[in-house]
Amino acid sequence: MKLAPHLHRLGNDLVACYLVDTDQGITLIDAGLPGHWRDLQRELRALGKSVDDIRGLVLTHGDSDHIGFAERLRSAHGVPVFVHAADAVRARTGDKPKVAVGPMRLGPTLGFFSYSIRKNGLRTRYVGEVTEIGDGDILELPGSPVIVGMPGHSPGSVAVHVPIADAVFVGDALTTRHVLTGREGPQPAPFTDDPAEALSSLDRIAGLSASWVLPGHGAPWRTSPAHVSKAVQHATVR
């Protein structure tokens, strides 16, 4: 789905990943669930392009609902996969700490897990080889993505700022739809390793210039990063 010039979303409000289309090729941000491979193919066909136009995949972190088709893209098509060094093991093995789940409601929780199953979420392949990145890196990929460290949800969680798309991709640093309660609006994401650290990390995007803040779960938000950072802090206080 096209959101704006250069900017496309794959998936929906339950699980989403993104495509940045430029004259130099395509950069993907996150890889959703394995079944989002078909969504990717449809979007590429609509653009008159193919997998051969993809220059790289940047992961906001290494959780299974963000690495869905990453290994297929890497092993079958040679597309490099970039992830923060602190999440490299998570992306390659799935090794992660157990965390408190927090509030849940039956309907939204079942909806999230049912969607994940339909999109082959139980068949996620971990990434055989990754390129490690760090805070402040500017990647040599279409759109020149800038990496902003956002530790908390996971040690290697990052935001990805792509000026040509006028967007900041935040992964699970925040959510605009809580997948376990159905509550909408900007708020902390569930399954977070260190909620306090995640909340404090939001200040790191406040000064970025962008019109879109794009989470891995929930509706795209057309607003400034400074606004969304304050809104999440307010929601947490409530």
Short mmCIF file of N, CA, C and O in Angstrom, two decimals, residues 27-30 57-62 80-88 130-141 145-150 155-161:
data_model
loop_
_atom_site.label_atom_id
_atom_site.label_comp_id
_atom_site.label_asym_id
_atom_site.label_seq_id
_atom_site.Cartn_x
_atom_site.Cartn_y
_atom_site.Cartn_z
N THR A 27 14.97 -0.06 -0.54
CA THR A 27 15.37 -0.47 0.80
C THR A 27 14.13 -0.95 1.55
O THR A 27 13.10 -0.27 1.53
N LEU A 28 14.23 -2.10 2.18
CA LEU A 28 13.14 -2.61 3.01
C LEU A 28 13.46 -2.33 4.48
O LEU A 28 14.62 -2.45 4.91
N ILE A 29 12.42 -2.00 5.24
CA ILE A 29 12.54 -1.84 6.69
C ILE A 29 11.68 -2.91 7.33
O ILE A 29 10.46 -2.87 7.24
N ASP A 30 12.34 -3.88 7.96
CA ASP A 30 11.71 -5.05 8.57
C ASP A 30 11.13 -5.99 7.51
O ASP A 30 10.96 -5.62 6.34
N LEU A 57 17.91 -4.95 3.39
CA LEU A 57 16.83 -5.04 4.37
C LEU A 57 17.40 -4.61 5.72
O LEU A 57 18.39 -5.18 6.20
N VAL A 58 16.78 -3.61 6.33
CA VAL A 58 17.20 -3.12 7.64
C VAL A 58 16.18 -3.56 8.67
O VAL A 58 14.99 -3.26 8.55
N LEU A 59 16.64 -4.27 9.70
CA LEU A 59 15.76 -4.72 10.77
C LEU A 59 15.78 -3.72 11.92
O LEU A 59 16.86 -3.30 12.35
N THR A 60 14.60 -3.35 12.41
CA THR A 60 14.55 -2.47 13.58
C THR A 60 14.94 -3.23 14.85
O THR A 60 15.36 -2.62 15.83
N HIS A 61 14.79 -4.55 14.84
CA HIS A 61 15.27 -5.42 15.91
C HIS A 61 15.11 -6.86 15.44
O HIS A 61 14.64 -7.10 14.33
N GLY A 62 15.51 -7.81 16.29
CA GLY A 62 15.61 -9.18 15.82
C GLY A 62 14.48 -10.10 16.18
O GLY A 62 14.65 -11.33 16.10
N PRO A 80 21.51 -8.28 1.42
CA PRO A 80 22.08 -8.20 2.77
C PRO A 80 21.05 -7.76 3.81
O PRO A 80 20.17 -6.95 3.51
N VAL A 81 21.19 -8.31 5.00
CA VAL A 81 20.28 -8.01 6.11
C VAL A 81 21.08 -7.29 7.20
O VAL A 81 22.08 -7.82 7.70
N PHE A 82 20.63 -6.10 7.55
CA PHE A 82 21.33 -5.26 8.53
C PHE A 82 20.56 -5.27 9.85
O PHE A 82 19.34 -5.09 9.87
N VAL A 83 21.30 -5.43 10.97
CA VAL A 83 20.68 -5.40 12.29
C VAL A 83 21.71 -4.87 13.28
O VAL A 83 22.93 -5.07 13.10
N HIS A 84 21.24 -4.19 14.31
CA HIS A 84 22.15 -3.68 15.33
C HIS A 84 22.93 -4.83 15.96
O HIS A 84 22.39 -5.92 16.17
N ALA A 85 24.20 -4.58 16.26
CA ALA A 85 25.06 -5.63 16.79
C ALA A 85 24.48 -6.28 18.04
O ALA A 85 24.64 -7.49 18.26
N ALA A 86 23.77 -5.51 18.87
CA ALA A 86 23.23 -6.05 20.11
C ALA A 86 22.06 -6.99 19.88
O ALA A 86 21.65 -7.71 20.80
N ASP A 87 21.49 -7.00 18.68
CA ASP A 87 20.40 -7.91 18.35
C ASP A 87 20.80 -8.95 17.31
O ASP A 87 19.95 -9.70 16.82
N ALA A 88 22.08 -9.02 16.98
CA ALA A 88 22.52 -9.94 15.94
C ALA A 88 22.25 -11.39 16.33
O ALA A 88 21.77 -12.19 15.51
N VAL A 130 24.10 -11.87 9.09
CA VAL A 130 23.66 -10.48 9.18
C VAL A 130 24.86 -9.55 9.09
O VAL A 130 26.00 -9.94 9.38
N THR A 131 24.59 -8.33 8.68
CA THR A 131 25.58 -7.26 8.72
C THR A 131 25.27 -6.40 9.93
O THR A 131 24.16 -5.84 10.03
N GLU A 132 26.21 -6.30 10.86
CA GLU A 132 25.96 -5.57 12.10
C GLU A 132 26.12 -4.07 11.89
O GLU A 132 27.04 -3.62 11.21
N ILE A 133 25.21 -3.31 12.50
CA ILE A 133 25.22 -1.86 12.41
C ILE A 133 25.14 -1.28 13.81
O ILE A 133 24.92 -2.01 14.79
N GLY A 134 25.33 0.05 13.91
CA GLY A 134 25.30 0.69 15.21
C GLY A 134 24.66 2.06 15.16
O GLY A 134 24.38 2.61 14.08
N ASP A 135 24.45 2.62 16.33
CA ASP A 135 23.84 3.93 16.47
C ASP A 135 24.63 4.97 15.70
O ASP A 135 25.85 5.05 15.80
N GLY A 136 23.93 5.77 14.90
CA GLY A 136 24.57 6.84 14.13
C GLY A 136 25.04 6.45 12.76
O GLY A 136 25.43 7.33 11.97
N ASP A 137 25.00 5.17 12.42
CA ASP A 137 25.43 4.74 11.10
C ASP A 137 24.50 5.30 10.02
O ASP A 137 23.28 5.37 10.20
N ILE A 138 25.09 5.68 8.90
CA ILE A 138 24.34 6.03 7.69
C ILE A 138 24.65 4.96 6.67
O ILE A 138 25.79 4.81 6.24
N LEU A 139 23.65 4.18 6.32
CA LEU A 139 23.88 3.01 5.48
C LEU A 139 23.95 3.39 4.01
O LEU A 139 23.21 4.27 3.54
N GLU A 140 24.80 2.69 3.28
CA GLU A 140 24.93 2.93 1.84
C GLU A 140 23.87 2.12 1.10
O GLU A 140 24.15 1.16 0.38
N LEU A 141 22.64 2.52 1.32
CA LEU A 141 21.47 1.90 0.72
C LEU A 141 20.59 3.01 0.15
O LEU A 141 20.73 4.18 0.53
N PRO A 145 19.55 5.41 4.77
CA PRO A 145 18.94 5.28 6.10
C PRO A 145 19.92 5.61 7.22
O PRO A 145 21.09 5.20 7.19
N VAL A 146 19.42 6.36 8.21
CA VAL A 146 20.20 6.73 9.38
C VAL A 146 19.72 5.89 10.57
O VAL A 146 18.52 5.84 10.85
N ILE A 147 20.66 5.26 11.27
CA ILE A 147 20.31 4.38 12.38
C ILE A 147 20.33 5.16 13.70
O ILE A 147 21.32 5.83 14.02
N VAL A 148 19.23 5.05 14.44
CA VAL A 148 19.11 5.73 15.73
C VAL A 148 18.87 4.66 16.80
O VAL A 148 17.83 4.00 16.81
N GLY A 149 19.83 4.47 17.69
CA GLY A 149 19.68 3.46 18.74
C GLY A 149 18.50 3.75 19.64
O GLY A 149 18.34 4.88 20.13
N MET A 150 17.65 2.73 19.86
CA MET A 150 16.45 2.87 20.70
C MET A 150 16.36 1.68 21.66
O MET A 150 15.36 0.95 21.66
N PRO A 155 17.82 -5.03 23.32
CA PRO A 155 19.07 -4.25 23.44
C PRO A 155 19.46 -3.55 22.14
O PRO A 155 20.06 -2.48 22.17
N GLY A 156 19.14 -4.17 21.00
CA GLY A 156 19.52 -3.61 19.71
C GLY A 156 18.39 -2.99 18.94
O GLY A 156 18.49 -2.83 17.71
N SER A 157 17.31 -2.61 19.60
CA SER A 157 16.23 -1.93 18.89
C SER A 157 16.73 -0.60 18.34
O SER A 157 17.48 0.13 19.00
N VAL A 158 16.31 -0.29 17.13
CA VAL A 158 16.68 0.99 16.51
C VAL A 158 15.47 1.61 15.83
O VAL A 158 14.49 0.93 15.51
N ALA A 159 15.55 2.90 15.64
CA ALA A 159 14.68 3.59 14.69
C ALA A 159 15.50 3.81 13.43
O ALA A 159 16.74 3.89 13.48
N VAL A 160 14.83 3.89 12.30
CA VAL A 160 15.50 4.10 11.01
C VAL A 160 14.90 5.36 10.39
O VAL A 160 13.71 5.40 10.07
N HIS A 161 15.74 6.38 10.23
CA HIS A 161 15.29 7.65 9.68
C HIS A 161 15.69 7.70 8.20
O HIS A 161 16.87 7.57 7.87
#
